[in-house]
Amino acid sequence: MQVSLPMAAESHFPCERLWLNANLDTSSPSGRIADAMVACDKGRIVYAGPRSDAPPFVAVEEVDCEGRWITPGLIDCHTHLVHAGNRAREFELRLAGATYEEIARAGGGIVSTMKATRDATEEDLVSQSLARLDALISEGATTVEVKSGYGLSLDAEIRMLRAAKRLGKERRVGVVTSFLGAHALPPEFAGRTDDYIDHVCTDMIPAIAALGLADAVDGFCESIGFSPAQIERVFMSARAHGLPVKLHAEQLSNSHGAALAARYGALSADHLEYLDAAGIQAMKASGTIAVLLPGAYYFTRETQMPPVGALRDANVPIAVATDCNPGTSPLTSLLLAMNMAATLFRLTVDECLAGVTINAARALGLGNETGSLEIGKSCDLAIWDIGSPAELVSNIGKNPLHARIWRGQ
Ligand code: DI6
Ligand code: FE
C-alpha cells in the first residue's frame, strides 16, 4: 500500500528532545566534539555529533546547554551498596592500632555486616541503601551494579537482591545485580568451606536464577575468601544456569583468579593489584574487562599497584568503580574514584572517563546498550558545568553536575 507522508515529515526528522549548544565527550571513537548536539527519541540516542552535520530535527523540546559538556551517564560497575549498618567503629579501632584479624576475631569484619544485613528487613535494606544510591546519582550515575554477599544464606541473599531490584524502581536509574554468595564463609559453615560452596552451587544459584534476581554471578577468590577450585565450581553452576560470571581476583595476593575467570569468559575481573602477565594475556584473549577499585586500595592503604601499564600495553579495557562497601571502601563518589584512579594508579583523564562509562558498561555486559554517546543507545547523559573533561577528574569534592538524563528523561 502506498502511504504518502506530509511534507514536513519528508524533510524534517521528528524527535522528542534535543540538547543543543553542547560539547560532547562521547566515550566512543568519535572522541570529543565541539559545537555539538544530542537528539533523543523514545529514550534512544538518534544523533550525537557536530551541529553542522545533523539532519534537520524537529523536536518536541529543545534544551540549550549553553556550552556545557555532555558525557554518557556514569556507570558504577562494582558496588556492595545494599547492606545494613556500618563499620565506622572498626575504622576507629584500626586507627587506634587494632588489626583486621583482631577485629574479625572480636566479631567485626564481614561477619558483623552479615549479621546486620540478616537482621534487616527488605524495607530497611532499601532505605539504608537509598542514601548511598542517591549520592551516586547526584554525581551523574545512570547505571549502578549491586552485589549480594552479606546475607550468605539463601533467604538473606534473596532479600538483598530484591532490595537491589527495588532501588531501581524507587529511583530513575538502571540497577544491575550480581549474586555474590561466594563472598565469605558464614559462621554456621565454619570449617566446612566446601559444604558451603555445595550449598551455593546446588541450592542458591538455581533458586536465584529461577527467580531472575541476578544478572551475573561473582565470587571472592582469595586466601581469606575461596580457592580457585571452589570458585570454578561456582562458575560451572552459573554457566549451567545461563548466568555470566565476574570475579574479585588478585586483590591481596595472586591466586590466578583472573585467568580462571577468563577461562569462563568472565565479563570482568576486579581489583587486580597482584595480577601477573599470564592473567593479563588470559583476560585479553577472553575480552574480560579489568575493573580497578582505587577506593579499596586507598582505604586499606595497599601499596601494591595494579599493573596498569601492562594492561594498557595489552589493550585490556580498564573500568573504574567505587567498590562501595562498609569494610574496605565506604565510597559513594565516582568522581572521587576517577580522581583516585588518576592520582594513585596514573590513569589518564580519558582512561578515567572511559572507565566509568563505556568500559564500565562492558564490564556489565551492557556495551551495546549504554556507556557512550552513540546512535541507538539508551539516552543516558550527564551534563556538566565544566570548561573541560579534565575538571571531572582533577577536582576533589566539588560536584559540577548540571543535569542527569536517564533513558531520555
Ligand atoms: N573484597 C573486599 O575487600 C571485601 N569484599 C571483597 O570482596 C571486604 C568486604 C568487607 O569487609 O565487608
Ligand atoms: Fe568488591
Tab-separated table of C-alpha atoms and ligand atoms in Angstrom:
chain	number	residue	atom	x	y	z
A	1	MET	CA	0.000	0.000	0.000
A	2	GLN	CA	1.254	3.456	-0.923
A	3	VAL	CA	1.457	5.787	2.069
A	4	SER	CA	2.006	9.461	1.457
A	5	LEU	CA	3.702	11.352	4.253
A	6	PRO	CA	3.030	15.010	4.975
A	7	MET	CA	5.694	17.365	3.589
A	8	ALA	CA	7.263	18.120	6.981
A	9	ALA	CA	7.996	14.502	7.714
A	10	GLU	CA	9.852	14.126	4.448
A	11	SER	CA	12.236	16.998	5.039
A	12	HIS	CA	12.456	17.037	8.841
A	13	PHE	CA	13.300	14.409	11.404
A	14	PRO	CA	10.896	14.437	14.320
A	15	CYS	CA	12.320	13.627	17.764
A	16	GLU	CA	11.317	14.096	21.353
A	17	ARG	CA	14.223	16.114	22.703
A	18	LEU	CA	17.307	17.955	21.517
A	19	TRP	CA	20.260	19.161	23.544
A	20	LEU	CA	21.891	21.983	21.612
A	21	ASN	CA	24.999	24.114	22.024
A	22	ALA	CA	26.982	21.453	23.867
A	23	ASN	CA	30.465	19.966	23.894
A	24	LEU	CA	30.466	16.175	23.846
A	25	ASP	CA	32.880	13.667	25.323
A	26	THR	CA	31.369	10.645	23.649
A	27	SER	CA	33.350	7.678	25.098
A	28	SER	CA	33.238	6.394	21.513
A	29	PRO	CA	35.717	6.532	18.614
A	30	SER	CA	34.291	9.993	17.847
A	31	GLY	CA	36.048	11.321	20.968
A	32	ARG	CA	35.340	14.938	21.884
A	33	ILE	CA	33.142	17.095	19.699
A	34	ALA	CA	32.703	20.883	19.993
A	35	ASP	CA	29.558	22.782	18.957
A	36	ALA	CA	27.581	19.569	19.077
A	37	MET	CA	24.111	18.296	19.797
A	38	VAL	CA	22.335	15.177	21.022
A	39	ALA	CA	18.910	14.112	19.787
A	40	CYS	CA	16.700	11.608	21.579
A	41	ASP	CA	13.603	9.739	20.520
A	42	LYS	CA	11.765	7.074	22.504
A	43	GLY	CA	14.553	7.015	25.097
A	44	ARG	CA	17.255	6.311	22.489
A	45	ILE	CA	20.015	8.489	21.075
A	46	VAL	CA	19.156	9.228	17.440
A	47	TYR	CA	22.026	11.657	16.904
A	48	ALA	CA	25.162	12.717	18.809
A	49	GLY	CA	27.627	14.789	16.842
A	50	PRO	CA	28.505	18.145	15.323
A	51	ARG	CA	25.610	20.538	14.847
A	52	SER	CA	26.804	21.167	11.277
A	53	ASP	CA	26.320	17.501	10.277
A	54	ALA	CA	22.959	16.991	11.967
A	55	PRO	CA	19.843	16.255	9.948
A	56	PRO	CA	17.051	18.828	10.293
A	57	PHE	CA	15.454	17.651	13.531
A	58	VAL	CA	12.126	18.950	14.739
A	59	ALA	CA	11.904	18.355	18.476
A	60	VAL	CA	9.076	18.490	20.968
A	61	GLU	CA	11.540	20.066	23.409
A	62	GLU	CA	14.860	21.834	22.860
A	63	VAL	CA	17.406	22.335	25.631
A	64	ASP	CA	20.119	24.968	25.269
A	65	CYS	CA	23.203	23.571	27.034
A	66	GLU	CA	24.936	26.977	26.908
A	67	GLY	CA	28.291	25.425	26.078
A	68	ARG	CA	28.259	22.830	28.856
A	69	TRP	CA	29.803	19.379	28.432
A	70	ILE	CA	27.752	16.232	27.914
A	71	THR	CA	29.204	12.812	28.751
A	72	PRO	CA	27.442	9.476	28.881
A	73	GLY	CA	25.679	8.964	32.214
A	74	LEU	CA	28.206	7.480	34.641
A	75	ILE	CA	28.204	3.760	35.445
A	76	ASP	CA	29.362	2.261	38.740
A	77	CYS	CA	30.083	-1.332	37.725
A	78	HIS	CA	31.156	-2.726	41.135
A	79	THR	CA	29.313	-1.933	44.367
A	80	HIS	CA	28.138	-3.661	47.509
A	81	LEU	CA	25.839	-0.758	48.263
A	82	VAL	CA	22.984	-2.851	49.607
A	83	HIS	CA	23.881	-3.722	53.204
A	84	ALA	CA	22.863	-2.752	56.718
A	85	GLY	CA	24.839	-0.947	59.372
A	86	ASN	CA	28.307	0.495	59.037
A	87	ARG	CA	31.795	-0.219	60.266
A	88	ALA	CA	32.905	3.260	61.354
A	89	ARG	CA	33.725	1.911	64.838
A	90	GLU	CA	36.111	-0.613	63.234
A	91	PHE	CA	37.759	2.207	61.363
A	92	GLU	CA	38.324	3.948	64.691
A	93	LEU	CA	39.727	0.774	66.243
A	94	ARG	CA	42.121	0.344	63.342
A	95	LEU	CA	43.296	3.932	63.751
A	96	ALA	CA	43.993	3.026	67.391
A	97	GLY	CA	46.170	0.124	66.225
A	98	ALA	CA	43.846	-2.903	66.039
A	99	THR	CA	44.469	-5.273	63.128
A	100	TYR	CA	41.875	-6.630	60.691
A	101	GLU	CA	42.309	-10.114	62.241
A	102	GLU	CA	41.792	-8.841	65.811
A	103	ILE	CA	38.650	-7.057	64.730
A	104	ALA	CA	37.366	-10.131	62.904
A	105	ARG	CA	38.027	-12.342	65.965
A	106	ALA	CA	36.098	-9.859	68.120
A	107	GLY	CA	33.050	-10.348	65.866
A	108	GLY	CA	33.755	-7.462	63.486
A	109	GLY	CA	34.594	-7.527	59.804
A	110	ILE	CA	32.392	-9.017	57.116
A	111	VAL	CA	30.524	-11.115	59.665
A	112	SER	CA	29.312	-8.025	61.524
A	113	THR	CA	27.847	-6.648	58.287
A	114	MET	CA	26.358	-10.083	57.587
A	115	LYS	CA	24.620	-10.056	60.983
A	116	ALA	CA	23.246	-6.554	60.488
A	117	THR	CA	22.100	-7.470	56.974
A	118	ARG	CA	20.423	-10.702	58.090
A	119	ASP	CA	18.592	-8.750	60.813
A	120	ALA	CA	17.362	-6.113	58.362
A	121	THR	CA	14.043	-6.299	56.531
A	122	GLU	CA	13.902	-5.669	52.791
A	123	GLU	CA	12.440	-2.274	53.696
A	124	ASP	CA	15.415	-1.464	55.995
A	125	LEU	CA	17.865	-2.503	53.307
A	126	VAL	CA	16.148	-0.312	50.731
A	127	SER	CA	16.020	2.752	52.950
A	128	GLN	CA	19.626	2.438	54.169
A	129	SER	CA	20.888	1.804	50.647
A	130	LEU	CA	18.936	4.627	49.004
A	131	ALA	CA	21.166	7.186	50.724
A	132	ARG	CA	24.218	5.619	49.065
A	133	LEU	CA	22.482	5.289	45.708
A	134	ASP	CA	21.372	8.928	45.884
A	135	ALA	CA	24.970	10.003	46.428
A	136	LEU	CA	25.983	8.203	43.220
A	137	ILE	CA	23.006	9.603	41.313
A	138	SER	CA	23.787	13.146	42.466
A	139	GLU	CA	27.068	12.855	40.543
A	140	GLY	CA	25.510	11.675	37.316
A	141	ALA	CA	25.288	7.893	37.704
A	142	THR	CA	22.653	6.362	35.437
A	143	THR	CA	23.554	2.665	35.888
A	144	VAL	CA	24.730	1.001	39.103
A	145	GLU	CA	25.725	-2.602	39.722
A	146	VAL	CA	24.813	-4.035	43.136
A	147	LYS	CA	26.152	-7.271	44.615
A	148	SER	CA	24.650	-9.515	47.232
A	149	GLY	CA	27.103	-11.289	49.530
A	150	TYR	CA	26.318	-10.000	53.012
A	151	GLY	CA	23.378	-12.364	53.531
A	152	LEU	CA	25.226	-15.660	52.981
A	153	SER	CA	22.011	-17.669	53.417
A	154	LEU	CA	19.533	-18.261	50.617
A	155	ASP	CA	16.926	-16.244	52.397
A	156	ALA	CA	19.090	-13.234	53.153
A	157	GLU	CA	20.795	-13.262	49.745
A	158	ILE	CA	17.366	-13.186	48.075
A	159	ARG	CA	16.355	-10.309	50.346
A	160	MET	CA	19.472	-8.331	49.363
A	161	LEU	CA	18.851	-8.901	45.649
A	162	ARG	CA	15.179	-7.972	45.977
A	163	ALA	CA	16.211	-4.797	47.782
A	164	ALA	CA	18.659	-4.038	44.956
A	165	LYS	CA	15.946	-4.512	42.324
A	166	ARG	CA	13.623	-2.285	44.377
A	167	LEU	CA	16.202	0.510	44.285
A	168	GLY	CA	15.785	0.563	40.522
A	169	LYS	CA	12.056	1.168	40.993
A	170	GLU	CA	12.480	3.855	43.659
A	171	ARG	CA	14.843	5.913	41.522
A	172	ARG	CA	15.273	6.626	37.821
A	173	VAL	CA	18.457	4.594	37.410
A	174	GLY	CA	19.453	1.267	35.887
A	175	VAL	CA	20.292	-1.375	38.505
A	176	VAL	CA	22.247	-4.497	37.555
A	177	THR	CA	22.596	-7.257	40.159
A	178	SER	CA	25.321	-9.815	40.834
A	179	PHE	CA	24.916	-12.809	43.120
A	180	LEU	CA	27.969	-12.969	45.418
A	181	GLY	CA	27.147	-15.950	47.631
A	182	ALA	CA	30.831	-16.894	47.488
A	183	HIS	CA	31.900	-13.715	49.310
A	184	ALA	CA	32.682	-15.073	52.773
A	185	LEU	CA	32.074	-18.178	54.834
A	186	PRO	CA	29.023	-17.774	57.094
A	187	PRO	CA	29.709	-18.853	60.719
A	188	GLU	CA	27.280	-21.802	60.584
A	189	PHE	CA	29.604	-23.386	57.972
A	190	ALA	CA	32.812	-22.802	59.974
A	191	GLY	CA	35.383	-25.407	58.979
A	192	ARG	CA	33.151	-26.656	56.135
A	193	THR	CA	34.007	-24.366	53.254
A	194	ASP	CA	33.346	-26.995	50.587
A	195	ASP	CA	29.919	-27.716	52.055
A	196	TYR	CA	29.084	-24.033	51.811
A	197	ILE	CA	30.219	-23.981	48.161
A	198	ASP	CA	27.963	-27.026	47.564
A	199	HIS	CA	25.093	-25.035	49.053
A	200	VAL	CA	25.911	-22.036	46.824
A	201	CYS	CA	26.054	-24.241	43.703
A	202	THR	CA	23.196	-26.641	44.250
A	203	ASP	CA	20.694	-24.542	46.227
A	204	MET	CA	21.402	-20.853	45.938
A	205	ILE	CA	22.327	-20.343	42.272
A	206	PRO	CA	19.424	-22.448	40.924
A	207	ALA	CA	16.915	-20.636	43.164
A	208	ILE	CA	18.234	-17.164	42.388
A	209	ALA	CA	18.419	-17.919	38.663
A	210	ALA	CA	14.845	-19.203	38.711
A	211	LEU	CA	13.677	-16.024	40.428
A	212	GLY	CA	15.531	-13.901	37.859
A	213	LEU	CA	17.207	-11.927	40.637
A	214	ALA	CA	20.782	-11.930	39.337
A	215	ASP	CA	22.293	-10.668	36.090
A	216	ALA	CA	25.658	-12.289	36.868
A	217	VAL	CA	27.472	-14.434	39.429
A	218	ASP	CA	30.515	-13.096	41.280
A	219	GLY	CA	32.960	-14.583	43.797
A	220	PHE	CA	35.835	-13.635	46.085
A	221	CYS	CA	38.875	-15.663	45.042
A	222	GLU	CA	41.427	-15.105	47.801
A	223	SER	CA	43.258	-16.849	50.629
A	224	ILE	CA	40.721	-15.280	53.011
A	225	GLY	CA	37.877	-15.978	50.555
A	226	PHE	CA	37.537	-19.044	48.324
A	227	SER	CA	40.085	-21.083	46.382
A	228	PRO	CA	40.228	-21.204	42.572
A	229	ALA	CA	38.882	-24.786	42.700
A	230	GLN	CA	35.895	-23.644	44.778
A	231	ILE	CA	35.285	-20.636	42.554
A	232	GLU	CA	35.420	-22.886	39.495
A	233	ARG	CA	32.529	-24.924	40.878
A	234	VAL	CA	30.557	-21.704	41.367
A	235	PHE	CA	31.313	-20.729	37.765
A	236	MET	CA	30.191	-24.135	36.459
A	237	SER	CA	26.895	-23.752	38.299
A	238	ALA	CA	26.489	-20.215	36.943
A	239	ARG	CA	27.150	-21.470	33.424
A	240	ALA	CA	24.632	-24.285	33.842
A	241	HIS	CA	22.044	-21.664	34.759
A	242	GLY	CA	22.893	-19.323	31.909
A	243	LEU	CA	24.460	-16.607	34.042
A	244	PRO	CA	27.660	-14.740	33.093
A	245	VAL	CA	30.422	-14.526	35.687
A	246	LYS	CA	32.833	-11.966	37.129
A	247	LEU	CA	35.375	-12.239	39.916
A	248	HIS	CA	37.122	-10.418	42.771
A	249	ALA	CA	40.630	-11.515	41.805
A	250	GLU	CA	44.197	-10.801	42.842
A	251	GLN	CA	43.228	-8.186	45.449
A	252	LEU	CA	45.535	-9.308	48.270
A	253	SER	CA	47.625	-11.996	46.597
A	254	ASN	CA	47.963	-13.779	43.267
A	255	SER	CA	45.646	-16.827	43.228
A	256	HIS	CA	45.437	-16.791	39.411
A	257	GLY	CA	41.763	-15.935	39.714
A	258	ALA	CA	41.784	-13.622	36.700
A	259	ALA	CA	42.964	-16.435	34.406
A	260	LEU	CA	40.287	-18.730	35.833
A	261	ALA	CA	37.645	-16.043	35.272
A	262	ALA	CA	38.900	-15.552	31.721
A	263	ARG	CA	38.543	-19.299	31.036
A	264	TYR	CA	34.860	-18.903	31.885
A	265	GLY	CA	34.533	-15.881	29.602
A	266	ALA	CA	34.070	-13.550	32.575
A	267	LEU	CA	32.650	-10.097	31.932
A	268	SER	CA	35.220	-8.655	34.317
A	269	ALA	CA	37.952	-9.412	36.813
A	270	ASP	CA	38.074	-6.841	39.583
A	271	HIS	CA	40.739	-5.353	41.935
A	272	LEU	CA	43.818	-6.974	40.247
A	273	GLU	CA	46.597	-5.440	42.353
A	274	TYR	CA	48.536	-8.745	42.208
A	275	LEU	CA	47.654	-9.655	38.588
A	276	ASP	CA	50.548	-11.194	36.617
A	277	ALA	CA	51.432	-11.276	32.914
A	278	ALA	CA	49.695	-14.625	32.321
A	279	GLY	CA	46.497	-13.244	33.864
A	280	ILE	CA	46.673	-10.196	31.607
A	281	GLN	CA	47.109	-12.357	28.487
A	282	ALA	CA	44.189	-14.571	29.529
A	283	MET	CA	41.964	-11.515	30.075
A	284	LYS	CA	42.985	-10.080	26.731
A	285	ALA	CA	42.151	-13.335	24.949
A	286	SER	CA	38.700	-13.600	26.545
A	287	GLY	CA	37.769	-9.907	26.326
A	288	THR	CA	37.448	-9.691	30.112
A	289	ILE	CA	37.353	-6.112	31.426
A	290	ALA	CA	39.831	-5.070	34.148
A	291	VAL	CA	37.882	-3.260	36.881
A	292	LEU	CA	40.141	-1.153	39.096
A	293	LEU	CA	38.916	-0.161	42.557
A	294	PRO	CA	41.133	2.647	43.831
A	295	GLY	CA	38.862	3.323	46.829
A	296	ALA	CA	39.685	-0.080	48.337
A	297	TYR	CA	43.385	0.390	47.544
A	298	TYR	CA	43.307	3.755	49.298
A	299	PHE	CA	41.188	2.779	52.294
A	300	THR	CA	43.187	-0.369	53.088
A	301	ARG	CA	46.451	1.513	52.496
A	302	GLU	CA	47.520	-1.114	49.959
A	303	THR	CA	50.885	-0.440	48.361
A	304	GLN	CA	50.882	-2.988	45.521
A	305	MET	CA	49.764	-1.129	42.393
A	306	PRO	CA	47.640	-2.925	39.786
A	307	PRO	CA	49.712	-3.451	36.592
A	308	VAL	CA	48.189	-0.520	34.730
A	309	GLY	CA	50.993	-0.157	32.186
A	310	ALA	CA	50.871	-3.832	31.222
A	311	LEU	CA	47.063	-3.780	30.970
A	312	ARG	CA	47.343	-0.719	28.746
A	313	ASP	CA	50.032	-2.320	26.570
A	314	ALA	CA	47.874	-5.430	26.157
A	315	ASN	CA	44.817	-3.309	25.274
A	316	VAL	CA	42.744	-4.816	28.069
A	317	PRO	CA	39.896	-2.327	28.603
A	318	ILE	CA	40.023	-0.738	32.064
A	319	ALA	CA	36.975	0.233	34.119
A	320	VAL	CA	36.921	2.156	37.400
A	321	ALA	CA	34.331	1.659	40.147
A	322	THR	CA	33.713	2.584	43.787
A	323	ASP	CA	33.526	-0.934	45.344
A	324	CYS	CA	31.135	0.842	47.755
A	325	ASN	CA	31.217	-1.434	50.835
A	326	PRO	CA	31.342	-0.829	54.581
A	327	GLY	CA	34.633	-2.635	55.248
A	328	THR	CA	37.228	-1.682	52.673
A	329	SER	CA	35.766	1.097	50.522
A	330	PRO	CA	32.978	3.182	52.056
A	331	LEU	CA	32.977	5.324	48.909
A	332	THR	CA	29.921	6.689	47.127
A	333	SER	CA	31.585	9.004	44.611
A	334	LEU	CA	32.556	8.034	41.070
A	335	LEU	CA	34.146	11.471	40.649
A	336	LEU	CA	36.461	10.737	43.581
A	337	ALA	CA	37.059	7.193	42.269
A	338	MET	CA	38.233	8.771	38.999
A	339	ASN	CA	40.492	11.186	40.847
A	340	MET	CA	41.978	8.307	42.836
A	341	ALA	CA	42.451	6.223	39.676
A	342	ALA	CA	44.413	9.111	38.175
A	343	THR	CA	46.357	10.102	41.296
A	344	LEU	CA	47.094	6.636	42.691
A	345	PHE	CA	47.114	4.482	39.532
A	346	ARG	CA	48.211	7.125	36.988
A	347	LEU	CA	45.269	6.623	34.633
A	348	THR	CA	44.848	9.413	32.095
A	349	VAL	CA	41.741	11.610	32.068
A	350	ASP	CA	40.445	9.748	29.011
A	351	GLU	CA	41.068	6.385	30.684
A	352	CYS	CA	39.222	7.522	33.810
A	353	LEU	CA	36.234	8.687	31.795
A	354	ALA	CA	36.141	5.525	29.685
A	355	GLY	CA	36.459	3.633	32.971
A	356	VAL	CA	33.200	4.988	34.369
A	357	THR	CA	31.322	4.945	31.039
A	358	ILE	CA	31.925	2.586	28.114
A	359	ASN	CA	34.266	0.130	29.838
A	360	ALA	CA	32.029	0.022	32.906
A	361	ALA	CA	29.111	-0.778	30.585
A	362	ARG	CA	31.139	-3.613	29.030
A	363	ALA	CA	32.010	-4.943	32.489
A	364	LEU	CA	28.253	-5.382	32.977
A	365	GLY	CA	27.576	-6.859	29.540
A	366	LEU	CA	25.826	-3.615	28.540
A	367	GLY	CA	28.352	-2.383	25.998
A	368	ASN	CA	25.731	-2.189	23.259
A	369	GLU	CA	23.108	-0.575	25.474
A	370	THR	CA	24.708	2.345	27.307
A	371	GLY	CA	28.067	3.921	28.211
A	372	SER	CA	28.704	6.063	25.125
A	373	LEU	CA	27.040	8.785	23.082
A	374	GLU	CA	26.229	6.705	20.017
A	375	ILE	CA	23.161	6.294	17.879
A	376	GLY	CA	20.857	3.536	19.077
A	377	LYS	CA	21.993	3.520	22.684
A	378	SER	CA	19.876	4.412	25.685
A	379	CYS	CA	19.872	8.198	26.063
A	380	ASP	CA	21.741	8.257	29.388
A	381	LEU	CA	23.527	11.592	29.759
A	382	ALA	CA	25.359	13.654	32.334
A	383	ILE	CA	25.537	17.393	31.641
A	384	TRP	CA	28.348	19.191	33.429
A	385	ASP	CA	29.219	22.776	34.326
A	386	ILE	CA	32.873	22.431	33.362
A	387	GLY	CA	35.291	24.004	30.930
A	388	SER	CA	36.986	20.698	30.060
A	389	PRO	CA	36.579	16.991	30.939
A	390	ALA	CA	39.824	17.065	32.947
A	391	GLU	CA	37.902	19.025	35.617
A	392	LEU	CA	35.777	15.941	36.293
A	393	VAL	CA	38.905	14.058	37.297
A	394	SER	CA	41.096	16.762	38.853
A	395	ASN	CA	38.648	18.345	41.291
A	396	ILE	CA	38.126	16.802	44.707
A	397	GLY	CA	34.839	17.436	46.471
A	398	LYS	CA	33.096	19.751	44.010
A	399	ASN	CA	30.161	18.317	42.126
A	400	PRO	CA	29.732	20.076	38.770
A	401	LEU	CA	26.696	18.048	37.648
A	402	HIS	CA	24.142	20.313	35.972
A	403	ALA	CA	21.603	17.688	34.866
A	404	ARG	CA	21.258	13.936	34.549
A	405	ILE	CA	19.195	12.234	31.855
A	406	TRP	CA	18.187	8.572	32.131
A	407	ARG	CA	16.509	6.889	29.160
A	408	GLY	CA	15.850	10.256	27.604
A	409	GLN	CA	14.324	11.967	30.656
B	1	DI6	N1	36.737	-7.531	48.798
B	1	DI6	C1	36.898	-6.764	49.846
B	1	DI6	O1	37.795	-6.028	50.062
B	1	DI6	C2	35.777	-7.023	50.647
B	1	DI6	N2	34.970	-7.895	49.992
B	1	DI6	C3	35.579	-8.189	48.914
B	1	DI6	O2	35.137	-8.996	48.133
B	1	DI6	C4	35.598	-6.648	52.029
B	1	DI6	C5	34.171	-6.567	52.402
B	1	DI6	C6	34.000	-6.232	53.846
B	1	DI6	O3	34.985	-6.142	54.610
B	1	DI6	O4	32.845	-6.036	54.227
B	2	FE	FE	34.005	-5.777	45.959
